[in-house]
XYZ file of C-alpha atoms in Angstrom:
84
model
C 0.000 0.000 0.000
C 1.177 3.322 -1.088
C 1.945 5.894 1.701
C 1.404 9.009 -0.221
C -0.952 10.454 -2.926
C 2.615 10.432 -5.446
C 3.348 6.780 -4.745
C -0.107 5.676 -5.131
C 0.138 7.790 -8.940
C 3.338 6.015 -9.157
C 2.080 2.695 -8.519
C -0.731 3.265 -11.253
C 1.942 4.475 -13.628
C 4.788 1.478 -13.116
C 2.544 -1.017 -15.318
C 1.511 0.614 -17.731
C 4.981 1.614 -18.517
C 6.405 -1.070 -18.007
C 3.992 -2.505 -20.623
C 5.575 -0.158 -23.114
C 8.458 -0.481 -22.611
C 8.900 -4.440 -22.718
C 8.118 -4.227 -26.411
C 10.538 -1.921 -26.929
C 13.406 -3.940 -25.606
C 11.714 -7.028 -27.036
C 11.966 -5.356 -30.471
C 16.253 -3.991 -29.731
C 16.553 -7.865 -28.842
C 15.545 -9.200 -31.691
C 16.699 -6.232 -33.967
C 20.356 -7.127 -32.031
C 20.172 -11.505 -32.965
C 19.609 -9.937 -36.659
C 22.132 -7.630 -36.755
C 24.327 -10.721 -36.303
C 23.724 -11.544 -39.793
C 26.249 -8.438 -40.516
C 23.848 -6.660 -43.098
C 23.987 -3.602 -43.440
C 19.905 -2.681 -43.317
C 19.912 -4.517 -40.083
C 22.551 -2.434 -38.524
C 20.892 0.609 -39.827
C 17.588 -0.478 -38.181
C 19.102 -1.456 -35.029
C 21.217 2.092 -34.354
C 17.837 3.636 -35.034
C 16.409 1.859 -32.782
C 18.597 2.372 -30.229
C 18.791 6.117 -30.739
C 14.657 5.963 -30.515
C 14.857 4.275 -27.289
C 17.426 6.314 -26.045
C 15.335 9.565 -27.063
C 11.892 8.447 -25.195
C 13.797 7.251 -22.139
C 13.653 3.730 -22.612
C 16.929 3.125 -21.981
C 19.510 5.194 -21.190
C 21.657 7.607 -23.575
C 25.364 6.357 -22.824
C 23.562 2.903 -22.857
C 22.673 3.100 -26.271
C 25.895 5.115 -27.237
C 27.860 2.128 -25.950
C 25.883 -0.487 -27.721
C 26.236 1.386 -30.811
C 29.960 1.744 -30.635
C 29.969 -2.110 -30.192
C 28.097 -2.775 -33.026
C 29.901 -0.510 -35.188
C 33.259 -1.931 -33.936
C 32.245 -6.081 -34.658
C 30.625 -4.103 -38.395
C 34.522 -2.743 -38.959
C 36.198 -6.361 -37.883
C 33.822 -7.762 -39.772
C 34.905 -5.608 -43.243
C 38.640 -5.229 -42.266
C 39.300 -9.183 -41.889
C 40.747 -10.647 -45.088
C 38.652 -12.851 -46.779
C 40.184 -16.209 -47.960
């Protein structure tokens, strides 16, 4: 039970959000098991993603800034290694 008027509103607010956000980081997950394809589209759609999230609070900005670098760091092994 809620102890003041602001956790009650709180309490109402907590599933709903959490609600919206789940499919949010349901869609990054699966955007991130495609991206290990290595297309390019995929890593387009995934960084936008991420940025998206980032922008509406989802997750959180250096979060998605780290991911990002990640991704674009595996994308430049990926080109740089020699193929045989």
């Amino acid at each position: 039970m809620a102890n003041s008027k602001s956790a009650a509103k709180r309490a109402r607010q907590n599933p709903r959000r959490t609600l919206r956000n789940r499919s949010v980081i349901t869609r990054l997950n699966s955007l991130s098991k495609r991206n290990a394809s290595g297309k390019t589209e995929d890593q387009r759609a995934l960084i936008a993603a991420l940025d998206k999230a980032a922008k509406r609070g989802v997750i959180h900005k250096n979060g998605a800034n780290r991911r990002k670098a990640r991704i674009n760091r595996t994308a430049r092994k990926v080109a740089d290694a020699p193929s045989s």
